Amino acid sequence: MAETEENDVMRVDTLHPADGSSHRTKRVGRGIGSGLGKTSGRGHKGQKARSGGHVRPGFEGGQMPLDRRVPKRGFNNKWRVIYMTINVGQLAEVPAGTVVDYDYVVENGLAKKVPGNVGLKVLGNGELKNAITVKASKFTEKAKEIIEKAGGKAEVIPGKKKFIRANLEYKLTLDEYMESRGEGGRQDN
């Protein structure tokens, strides 16, 4: 009984990979009997037979590569900021006194969720009769005018700041740093 329990215990010397998960490495250049002797499966001479002799991905032997043959159009700005947009007209059915923000718009399906967006932008297409408070990252002038004309409020809230690290937004003096660590200010002798 004690022997079977001892065999079931996992120890460092009993660990091994799962069956079929690891394969023996192919030993090349070990004589003609191995099937991969002499040239080690690389054939005779040529660029691919040499050590370090490979071509980069996309290289077509000097022929004009496909990515250069295909015409290009337009421009993709990697720094662009994308907003989830909604028109004032879509808020016409919202009851008076409601606070409309990004979460409200998402929960009620008023706008399509845009991946990677940094906030809500309100556009000025449509009409509004109810006095509501709208909190968004951006408003067009017309949208602001329509909301305020209906007796509501258009509040601009800061969206996510892209590409700004929080610890770079402020700098401490040496005295402030020492105080924050609880060591008091600088002591001059």
JSON list of C-alpha atoms in Angstrom, two decimals:
[
{"chain": "A", "resi": 1, "resn": "MET", "atom": "CA", "xyz": [0.00, 0.00, 0.00]},
{"chain": "A", "resi": 2, "resn": "ALA", "atom": "CA", "xyz": [2.82, 2.38, 0.91]},
{"chain": "A", "resi": 3, "resn": "GLU", "atom": "CA", "xyz": [4.56, 1.69, -2.42]},
{"chain": "A", "resi": 4, "resn": "THR", "atom": "CA", "xyz": [1.56, 2.78, -4.57]},
{"chain": "A", "resi": 5, "resn": "GLU", "atom": "CA", "xyz": [1.15, 5.98, -2.56]},
{"chain": "A", "resi": 6, "resn": "GLU", "atom": "CA", "xyz": [4.83, 6.68, -2.99]},
{"chain": "A", "resi": 7, "resn": "ASN", "atom": "CA", "xyz": [4.55, 6.22, -6.77]},
{"chain": "A", "resi": 8, "resn": "ASP", "atom": "CA", "xyz": [1.63, 8.68, -6.99]},
{"chain": "A", "resi": 9, "resn": "VAL", "atom": "CA", "xyz": [3.58, 11.48, -5.30]},
{"chain": "A", "resi": 10, "resn": "MET", "atom": "CA", "xyz": [4.84, 14.08, -7.76]},
{"chain": "A", "resi": 11, "resn": "ARG", "atom": "CA", "xyz": [8.52, 14.89, -7.37]},
{"chain": "A", "resi": 12, "resn": "VAL", "atom": "CA", "xyz": [10.98, 16.87, -9.46]},
{"chain": "A", "resi": 13, "resn": "ASP", "atom": "CA", "xyz": [12.69, 13.69, -10.63]},
{"chain": "A", "resi": 14, "resn": "THR", "atom": "CA", "xyz": [9.37, 12.21, -11.84]},
{"chain": "A", "resi": 15, "resn": "LEU", "atom": "CA", "xyz": [8.33, 15.17, -14.01]},
{"chain": "A", "resi": 16, "resn": "HIS", "atom": "CA", "xyz": [8.30, 14.64, -17.78]},
{"chain": "A", "resi": 17, "resn": "PRO", "atom": "CA", "xyz": [6.46, 16.17, -20.75]},
{"chain": "A", "resi": 18, "resn": "ALA", "atom": "CA", "xyz": [3.11, 14.75, -21.83]},
{"chain": "A", "resi": 19, "resn": "ASP", "atom": "CA", "xyz": [3.23, 11.88, -24.30]},
{"chain": "A", "resi": 20, "resn": "GLY", "atom": "CA", "xyz": [3.53, 13.10, -27.89]},
{"chain": "A", "resi": 21, "resn": "SER", "atom": "CA", "xyz": [4.20, 16.73, -26.92]},
{"chain": "A", "resi": 22, "resn": "SER", "atom": "CA", "xyz": [7.96, 16.65, -27.50]},
{"chain": "A", "resi": 23, "resn": "HIS", "atom": "CA", "xyz": [9.91, 15.19, -30.40]},
{"chain": "A", "resi": 24, "resn": "ARG", "atom": "CA", "xyz": [13.51, 14.19, -30.78]},
{"chain": "A", "resi": 25, "resn": "THR", "atom": "CA", "xyz": [15.58, 16.76, -32.66]},
{"chain": "A", "resi": 26, "resn": "LYS", "atom": "CA", "xyz": [16.68, 15.65, -36.10]},
{"chain": "A", "resi": 27, "resn": "ARG", "atom": "CA", "xyz": [20.41, 14.84, -36.06]},
{"chain": "A", "resi": 28, "resn": "VAL", "atom": "CA", "xyz": [21.84, 15.84, -39.39]},
{"chain": "A", "resi": 29, "resn": "GLY", "atom": "CA", "xyz": [25.28, 15.27, -40.88]},
{"chain": "A", "resi": 30, "resn": "ARG", "atom": "CA", "xyz": [25.91, 11.94, -39.12]},
{"chain": "A", "resi": 31, "resn": "GLY", "atom": "CA", "xyz": [26.96, 9.71, -42.01]},
{"chain": "A", "resi": 32, "resn": "ILE", "atom": "CA", "xyz": [25.35, 8.10, -45.08]},
{"chain": "A", "resi": 33, "resn": "GLY", "atom": "CA", "xyz": [23.44, 5.51, -43.09]},
{"chain": "A", "resi": 34, "resn": "SER", "atom": "CA", "xyz": [21.33, 8.15, -41.34]},
{"chain": "A", "resi": 35, "resn": "GLY", "atom": "CA", "xyz": [19.69, 9.40, -44.55]},
{"chain": "A", "resi": 36, "resn": "LEU", "atom": "CA", "xyz": [20.73, 12.96, -43.69]},
{"chain": "A", "resi": 37, "resn": "GLY", "atom": "CA", "xyz": [24.52, 12.72, -43.90]},
{"chain": "A", "resi": 38, "resn": "LYS", "atom": "CA", "xyz": [27.01, 14.72, -45.98]},
{"chain": "A", "resi": 39, "resn": "THR", "atom": "CA", "xyz": [24.97, 17.70, -47.20]},
{"chain": "A", "resi": 40, "resn": "SER", "atom": "CA", "xyz": [22.43, 17.35, -44.35]},
{"chain": "A", "resi": 41, "resn": "GLY", "atom": "CA", "xyz": [19.36, 17.72, -46.52]},
{"chain": "A", "resi": 42, "resn": "ARG", "atom": "CA", "xyz": [20.50, 21.03, -48.02]},
{"chain": "A", "resi": 43, "resn": "GLY", "atom": "CA", "xyz": [21.37, 19.74, -51.48]},
{"chain": "A", "resi": 44, "resn": "HIS", "atom": "CA", "xyz": [24.49, 20.81, -53.38]},
{"chain": "A", "resi": 45, "resn": "LYS", "atom": "CA", "xyz": [25.83, 24.38, -53.38]},
{"chain": "A", "resi": 46, "resn": "GLY", "atom": "CA", "xyz": [23.64, 27.44, -53.90]},
{"chain": "A", "resi": 47, "resn": "GLN", "atom": "CA", "xyz": [22.48, 30.15, -51.52]},
{"chain": "A", "resi": 48, "resn": "LYS", "atom": "CA", "xyz": [20.29, 27.87, -49.40]},
{"chain": "A", "resi": 49, "resn": "ALA", "atom": "CA", "xyz": [23.15, 25.40, -48.87]},
{"chain": "A", "resi": 50, "resn": "ARG", "atom": "CA", "xyz": [25.36, 28.03, -47.22]},
{"chain": "A", "resi": 51, "resn": "SER", "atom": "CA", "xyz": [25.31, 28.90, -43.56]},
{"chain": "A", "resi": 52, "resn": "GLY", "atom": "CA", "xyz": [23.22, 32.05, -43.10]},
{"chain": "A", "resi": 53, "resn": "GLY", "atom": "CA", "xyz": [22.01, 31.67, -46.66]},
{"chain": "A", "resi": 54, "resn": "HIS", "atom": "CA", "xyz": [18.37, 32.63, -46.55]},
{"chain": "A", "resi": 55, "resn": "VAL", "atom": "CA", "xyz": [16.20, 35.31, -48.14]},
{"chain": "A", "resi": 56, "resn": "ARG", "atom": "CA", "xyz": [14.09, 37.78, -46.22]},
{"chain": "A", "resi": 57, "resn": "PRO", "atom": "CA", "xyz": [10.29, 37.41, -46.27]},
{"chain": "A", "resi": 58, "resn": "GLY", "atom": "CA", "xyz": [8.77, 38.97, -49.38]},
{"chain": "A", "resi": 59, "resn": "PHE", "atom": "CA", "xyz": [11.97, 38.73, -51.46]},
{"chain": "A", "resi": 60, "resn": "GLU", "atom": "CA", "xyz": [11.17, 37.49, -54.96]},
{"chain": "A", "resi": 61, "resn": "GLY", "atom": "CA", "xyz": [14.64, 36.97, -56.36]},
{"chain": "A", "resi": 62, "resn": "GLY", "atom": "CA", "xyz": [15.04, 40.55, -57.55]},
{"chain": "A", "resi": 63, "resn": "GLN", "atom": "CA", "xyz": [11.68, 40.64, -59.34]},
{"chain": "A", "resi": 64, "resn": "MET", "atom": "CA", "xyz": [9.56, 43.64, -58.35]},
{"chain": "A", "resi": 65, "resn": "PRO", "atom": "CA", "xyz": [7.85, 42.36, -55.17]},
{"chain": "A", "resi": 66, "resn": "LEU", "atom": "CA", "xyz": [4.08, 42.11, -54.90]},
{"chain": "A", "resi": 67, "resn": "ASP", "atom": "CA", "xyz": [3.80, 44.79, -52.21]},
{"chain": "A", "resi": 68, "resn": "ARG", "atom": "CA", "xyz": [5.52, 47.27, -54.55]},
{"chain": "A", "resi": 69, "resn": "ARG", "atom": "CA", "xyz": [3.60, 46.19, -57.67]},
{"chain": "A", "resi": 70, "resn": "VAL", "atom": "CA", "xyz": [0.17, 46.77, -56.12]},
{"chain": "A", "resi": 71, "resn": "PRO", "atom": "CA", "xyz": [-1.08, 50.38, -56.32]},
{"chain": "A", "resi": 72, "resn": "LYS", "atom": "CA", "xyz": [-1.66, 52.24, -53.07]},
{"chain": "A", "resi": 73, "resn": "ARG", "atom": "CA", "xyz": [-4.35, 54.77, -52.22]},
{"chain": "A", "resi": 74, "resn": "GLY", "atom": "CA", "xyz": [-5.12, 56.95, -49.25]},
{"chain": "A", "resi": 75, "resn": "PHE", "atom": "CA", "xyz": [-3.43, 57.41, -45.93]},
{"chain": "A", "resi": 76, "resn": "ASN", "atom": "CA", "xyz": [-3.86, 55.63, -42.60]},
{"chain": "A", "resi": 77, "resn": "ASN", "atom": "CA", "xyz": [-3.12, 57.98, -39.73]},
{"chain": "A", "resi": 78, "resn": "LYS", "atom": "CA", "xyz": [-1.91, 55.91, -36.80]},
{"chain": "A", "resi": 79, "resn": "TRP", "atom": "CA", "xyz": [-2.33, 58.88, -34.43]},
{"chain": "A", "resi": 80, "resn": "ARG", "atom": "CA", "xyz": [-5.99, 59.51, -35.22]},
{"chain": "A", "resi": 81, "resn": "VAL", "atom": "CA", "xyz": [-8.45, 59.78, -32.35]},
{"chain": "A", "resi": 82, "resn": "ILE", "atom": "CA", "xyz": [-11.74, 57.92, -32.82]},
{"chain": "A", "resi": 83, "resn": "TYR", "atom": "CA", "xyz": [-14.96, 58.97, -31.08]},
{"chain": "A", "resi": 84, "resn": "MET", "atom": "CA", "xyz": [-18.25, 57.13, -30.68]},
{"chain": "A", "resi": 85, "resn": "THR", "atom": "CA", "xyz": [-20.68, 59.54, -32.36]},
{"chain": "A", "resi": 86, "resn": "ILE", "atom": "CA", "xyz": [-24.35, 60.24, -31.75]},
{"chain": "A", "resi": 87, "resn": "ASN", "atom": "CA", "xyz": [-26.74, 62.81, -33.22]},
{"chain": "A", "resi": 88, "resn": "VAL", "atom": "CA", "xyz": [-28.96, 65.09, -31.12]},
{"chain": "A", "resi": 89, "resn": "GLY", "atom": "CA", "xyz": [-31.99, 63.65, -32.94]},
{"chain": "A", "resi": 90, "resn": "GLN", "atom": "CA", "xyz": [-31.29, 60.23, -31.37]},
{"chain": "A", "resi": 91, "resn": "LEU", "atom": "CA", "xyz": [-31.80, 61.79, -27.92]},
{"chain": "A", "resi": 92, "resn": "ALA", "atom": "CA", "xyz": [-35.34, 63.05, -28.74]},
{"chain": "A", "resi": 93, "resn": "GLU", "atom": "CA", "xyz": [-37.00, 60.06, -27.00]},
{"chain": "A", "resi": 94, "resn": "VAL", "atom": "CA", "xyz": [-34.91, 60.40, -23.81]},
{"chain": "A", "resi": 95, "resn": "PRO", "atom": "CA", "xyz": [-37.08, 61.58, -20.87]},
{"chain": "A", "resi": 96, "resn": "ALA", "atom": "CA", "xyz": [-36.51, 65.09, -19.47]},
{"chain": "A", "resi": 97, "resn": "GLY", "atom": "CA", "xyz": [-34.04, 65.41, -16.60]},
{"chain": "A", "resi": 98, "resn": "THR", "atom": "CA", "xyz": [-31.97, 62.40, -17.69]},
{"chain": "A", "resi": 99, "resn": "VAL", "atom": "CA", "xyz": [-28.18, 62.56, -17.64]},
{"chain": "A", "resi": 100, "resn": "VAL", "atom": "CA", "xyz": [-26.89, 61.16, -20.91]},
{"chain": "A", "resi": 101, "resn": "ASP", "atom": "CA", "xyz": [-23.25, 60.06, -20.91]},
{"chain": "A", "resi": 102, "resn": "TYR", "atom": "CA", "xyz": [-21.10, 57.41, -22.61]},
{"chain": "A", "resi": 103, "resn": "ASP", "atom": "CA", "xyz": [-22.41, 54.58, -20.40]},
{"chain": "A", "resi": 104, "resn": "TYR", "atom": "CA", "xyz": [-26.06, 55.61, -20.92]},
{"chain": "A", "resi": 105, "resn": "VAL", "atom": "CA", "xyz": [-25.57, 55.60, -24.70]},
{"chain": "A", "resi": 106, "resn": "VAL", "atom": "CA", "xyz": [-23.95, 52.13, -24.65]},
{"chain": "A", "resi": 107, "resn": "GLU", "atom": "CA", "xyz": [-26.52, 50.60, -22.27]},
{"chain": "A", "resi": 108, "resn": "ASN", "atom": "CA", "xyz": [-29.50, 51.87, -24.30]},
{"chain": "A", "resi": 109, "resn": "GLY", "atom": "CA", "xyz": [-27.96, 51.02, -27.69]},
{"chain": "A", "resi": 110, "resn": "LEU", "atom": "CA", "xyz": [-28.25, 54.60, -28.98]},
{"chain": "A", "resi": 111, "resn": "ALA", "atom": "CA", "xyz": [-24.96, 54.39, -30.87]},
{"chain": "A", "resi": 112, "resn": "LYS", "atom": "CA", "xyz": [-22.81, 51.69, -32.34]},
{"chain": "A", "resi": 113, "resn": "LYS", "atom": "CA", "xyz": [-19.81, 50.86, -30.17]},
{"chain": "A", "resi": 114, "resn": "VAL", "atom": "CA", "xyz": [-16.57, 51.77, -31.94]},
{"chain": "A", "resi": 115, "resn": "PRO", "atom": "CA", "xyz": [-13.48, 49.76, -30.95]},
{"chain": "A", "resi": 116, "resn": "GLY", "atom": "CA", "xyz": [-10.63, 51.86, -29.58]},
{"chain": "A", "resi": 117, "resn": "ASN", "atom": "CA", "xyz": [-12.70, 55.01, -29.13]},
{"chain": "A", "resi": 118, "resn": "VAL", "atom": "CA", "xyz": [-11.68, 57.68, -26.62]},
{"chain": "A", "resi": 119, "resn": "GLY", "atom": "CA", "xyz": [-15.14, 59.01, -25.75]},
{"chain": "A", "resi": 120, "resn": "LEU", "atom": "CA", "xyz": [-18.48, 60.29, -26.97]},
{"chain": "A", "resi": 121, "resn": "LYS", "atom": "CA", "xyz": [-18.97, 63.04, -29.54]},
{"chain": "A", "resi": 122, "resn": "VAL", "atom": "CA", "xyz": [-22.39, 64.67, -30.05]},
{"chain": "A", "resi": 123, "resn": "LEU", "atom": "CA", "xyz": [-23.30, 65.90, -33.54]},
{"chain": "A", "resi": 124, "resn": "GLY", "atom": "CA", "xyz": [-26.00, 68.45, -34.33]},
{"chain": "A", "resi": 125, "resn": "ASN", "atom": "CA", "xyz": [-28.32, 66.58, -36.70]},
{"chain": "A", "resi": 126, "resn": "GLY", "atom": "CA", "xyz": [-31.98, 66.46, -35.59]},
{"chain": "A", "resi": 127, "resn": "GLU", "atom": "CA", "xyz": [-34.18, 68.21, -33.03]},
{"chain": "A", "resi": 128, "resn": "LEU", "atom": "CA", "xyz": [-34.56, 68.01, -29.26]},
{"chain": "A", "resi": 129, "resn": "LYS", "atom": "CA", "xyz": [-37.53, 69.08, -27.11]},
{"chain": "A", "resi": 130, "resn": "ASN", "atom": "CA", "xyz": [-36.69, 67.60, -23.68]},
{"chain": "A", "resi": 131, "resn": "ALA", "atom": "CA", "xyz": [-34.34, 69.35, -21.23]},
{"chain": "A", "resi": 132, "resn": "ILE", "atom": "CA", "xyz": [-31.57, 66.80, -20.65]},
{"chain": "A", "resi": 133, "resn": "THR", "atom": "CA", "xyz": [-27.97, 66.97, -19.45]},
{"chain": "A", "resi": 134, "resn": "VAL", "atom": "CA", "xyz": [-25.50, 65.56, -21.95]},
{"chain": "A", "resi": 135, "resn": "LYS", "atom": "CA", "xyz": [-21.95, 64.74, -20.83]},
{"chain": "A", "resi": 136, "resn": "ALA", "atom": "CA", "xyz": [-19.57, 64.03, -23.70]},
{"chain": "A", "resi": 137, "resn": "SER", "atom": "CA", "xyz": [-15.95, 64.47, -24.74]},
{"chain": "A", "resi": 138, "resn": "LYS", "atom": "CA", "xyz": [-16.85, 66.72, -27.68]},
{"chain": "A", "resi": 139, "resn": "PHE", "atom": "CA", "xyz": [-19.83, 68.66, -29.05]},
{"chain": "A", "resi": 140, "resn": "THR", "atom": "CA", "xyz": [-20.31, 70.39, -32.37]},
{"chain": "A", "resi": 141, "resn": "GLU", "atom": "CA", "xyz": [-21.42, 74.03, -32.07]},
{"chain": "A", "resi": 142, "resn": "LYS", "atom": "CA", "xyz": [-24.83, 73.18, -33.51]},
{"chain": "A", "resi": 143, "resn": "ALA", "atom": "CA", "xyz": [-25.35, 70.29, -31.08]},
{"chain": "A", "resi": 144, "resn": "LYS", "atom": "CA", "xyz": [-24.51, 72.51, -28.09]},
{"chain": "A", "resi": 145, "resn": "GLU", "atom": "CA", "xyz": [-26.91, 75.16, -29.37]},
{"chain": "A", "resi": 146, "resn": "ILE", "atom": "CA", "xyz": [-29.78, 72.66, -29.81]},
{"chain": "A", "resi": 147, "resn": "ILE", "atom": "CA", "xyz": [-29.32, 71.12, -26.34]},
{"chain": "A", "resi": 148, "resn": "GLU", "atom": "CA", "xyz": [-29.20, 74.53, -24.61]},
{"chain": "A", "resi": 149, "resn": "LYS", "atom": "CA", "xyz": [-32.17, 75.84, -26.64]},
{"chain": "A", "resi": 150, "resn": "ALA", "atom": "CA", "xyz": [-34.24, 72.90, -25.32]},
{"chain": "A", "resi": 151, "resn": "GLY", "atom": "CA", "xyz": [-33.30, 73.91, -21.75]},
{"chain": "A", "resi": 152, "resn": "GLY", "atom": "CA", "xyz": [-30.66, 71.25, -21.20]},
{"chain": "A", "resi": 153, "resn": "LYS", "atom": "CA", "xyz": [-26.94, 71.37, -20.46]},
{"chain": "A", "resi": 154, "resn": "ALA", "atom": "CA", "xyz": [-23.99, 70.29, -22.59]},
{"chain": "A", "resi": 155, "resn": "GLU", "atom": "CA", "xyz": [-21.05, 69.39, -20.33]},
{"chain": "A", "resi": 156, "resn": "VAL", "atom": "CA", "xyz": [-17.65, 68.66, -21.81]},
{"chain": "A", "resi": 157, "resn": "ILE", "atom": "CA", "xyz": [-15.84, 65.94, -19.89]},
{"chain": "A", "resi": 158, "resn": "PRO", "atom": "CA", "xyz": [-12.23, 65.03, -20.58]},
{"chain": "A", "resi": 159, "resn": "GLY", "atom": "CA", "xyz": [-11.83, 61.82, -22.55]},
{"chain": "A", "resi": 160, "resn": "LYS", "atom": "CA", "xyz": [-8.94, 59.37, -22.37]},
{"chain": "A", "resi": 161, "resn": "LYS", "atom": "CA", "xyz": [-5.59, 60.94, -23.13]},
{"chain": "A", "resi": 162, "resn": "LYS", "atom": "CA", "xyz": [-3.78, 58.84, -25.66]},
{"chain": "A", "resi": 163, "resn": "PHE", "atom": "CA", "xyz": [-0.01, 58.40, -25.63]},
{"chain": "A", "resi": 164, "resn": "ILE", "atom": "CA", "xyz": [0.55, 60.41, -22.42]},
{"chain": "A", "resi": 165, "resn": "ARG", "atom": "CA", "xyz": [2.12, 58.65, -19.46]},
{"chain": "A", "resi": 166, "resn": "ALA", "atom": "CA", "xyz": [0.66, 59.78, -16.16]},
{"chain": "A", "resi": 167, "resn": "ASN", "atom": "CA", "xyz": [4.02, 60.05, -14.43]},
{"chain": "A", "resi": 168, "resn": "LEU", "atom": "CA", "xyz": [5.26, 62.60, -17.00]},
{"chain": "A", "resi": 169, "resn": "GLU", "atom": "CA", "xyz": [2.46, 65.08, -16.30]},
{"chain": "A", "resi": 170, "resn": "TYR", "atom": "CA", "xyz": [4.21, 66.59, -13.26]},
{"chain": "A", "resi": 171, "resn": "LYS", "atom": "CA", "xyz": [7.71, 66.96, -11.88]},
{"chain": "A", "resi": 172, "resn": "LEU", "atom": "CA", "xyz": [8.69, 67.12, -8.21]},
{"chain": "A", "resi": 173, "resn": "THR", "atom": "CA", "xyz": [11.43, 69.27, -6.76]},
{"chain": "A", "resi": 174, "resn": "LEU", "atom": "CA", "xyz": [13.97, 67.55, -4.53]},
{"chain": "A", "resi": 175, "resn": "ASP", "atom": "CA", "xyz": [12.34, 68.99, -1.37]},
{"chain": "A", "resi": 176, "resn": "GLU", "atom": "CA", "xyz": [8.87, 67.81, -2.46]},
{"chain": "A", "resi": 177, "resn": "TYR", "atom": "CA", "xyz": [10.24, 64.37, -3.23]},
{"chain": "A", "resi": 178, "resn": "MET", "atom": "CA", "xyz": [11.93, 64.07, 0.18]},
{"chain": "A", "resi": 179, "resn": "GLU", "atom": "CA", "xyz": [8.74, 65.21, 1.93]},
{"chain": "A", "resi": 180, "resn": "SER", "atom": "CA", "xyz": [6.68, 62.65, 0.02]},
{"chain": "A", "resi": 181, "resn": "ARG", "atom": "CA", "xyz": [9.05, 59.95, 1.35]},
{"chain": "A", "resi": 182, "resn": "GLY", "atom": "CA", "xyz": [8.69, 61.31, 4.89]},
{"chain": "A", "resi": 183, "resn": "GLU", "atom": "CA", "xyz": [12.32, 62.30, 5.22]},
{"chain": "A", "resi": 184, "resn": "GLY", "atom": "CA", "xyz": [11.78, 66.03, 5.50]},
{"chain": "A", "resi": 185, "resn": "GLY", "atom": "CA", "xyz": [13.38, 68.68, 3.32]},
{"chain": "A", "resi": 186, "resn": "ARG", "atom": "CA", "xyz": [17.02, 69.13, 2.43]},
{"chain": "A", "resi": 187, "resn": "GLN", "atom": "CA", "xyz": [19.33, 69.85, 5.33]},
{"chain": "A", "resi": 188, "resn": "ASP", "atom": "CA", "xyz": [22.30, 72.10, 4.59]},
{"chain": "A", "resi": 189, "resn": "ASN", "atom": "CA", "xyz": [25.25, 72.00, 6.98]}
]
